Amino acid sequence: MLEDVPRDPFADDPNDPTAVLGESAPCEPLTLAEREEALTDLADVEVFRSLLEPRGILGLCLDCPECGEQHYFGWDLLRGNLRQMINHGRPQVHEPAFEPDPAHYVSWEYARGYVDGVIDTEESR
Ligand SMILES: [Zn+2]
């Protein structure tokens, strides 16, 4: 029965975030290596978040391969993008956080270095 189909929560939303998944932006399936990398990235993001979010960091600032500029991604968006990629293929989305405060975002390299520093400190205790 049609009534039993859950209503599309974005049906009336002009900014439908799922609209980009239409014909104009088909998802490319990931290779095994890309999938492994995405899974590793997802694990990294979870670790970064657990250590950096309590310090007021809201996400990461990443170089955009499409426009060459830096974009800011909140933790939820990062995680969502990676999960989307792992489950459905390359997302081809281009949706940086809305008007982010750069002071609250760090680069992937910074996060990596920060986490490694914390781990070193704990191991030397
Ligand atoms: Zn871009």
PDB file of C-alpha atoms and ligand atoms in Angstrom, residues 64-69 71 94, ligand 1:
ATOM      1  CA  CYS A  64      38.448  20.624  -2.450  1.00  0.00           C
ATOM      2  CA  PRO A  65      39.579  18.605  -5.477  1.00  0.00           C
ATOM      3  CA  GLU A  66      36.839  20.222  -7.564  1.00  0.00           C
ATOM      4  CA  CYS A  67      37.412  23.929  -7.075  1.00  0.00           C
ATOM      5  CA  GLY A  68      40.833  23.886  -5.402  1.00  0.00           C
ATOM      6  CA  GLU A  69      39.616  25.969  -2.484  1.00  0.00           C
ATOM      7  CA  HIS A  71      35.983  23.834   2.431  1.00  0.00           C
ATOM      8  CA  HIS A  94      29.850  19.659  -2.898  1.00  0.00           C
TER       9      HIS A  94
HETATM   10 ZN    ZN B   1      34.853  23.096  -3.884  1.00  0.00          ZN
END
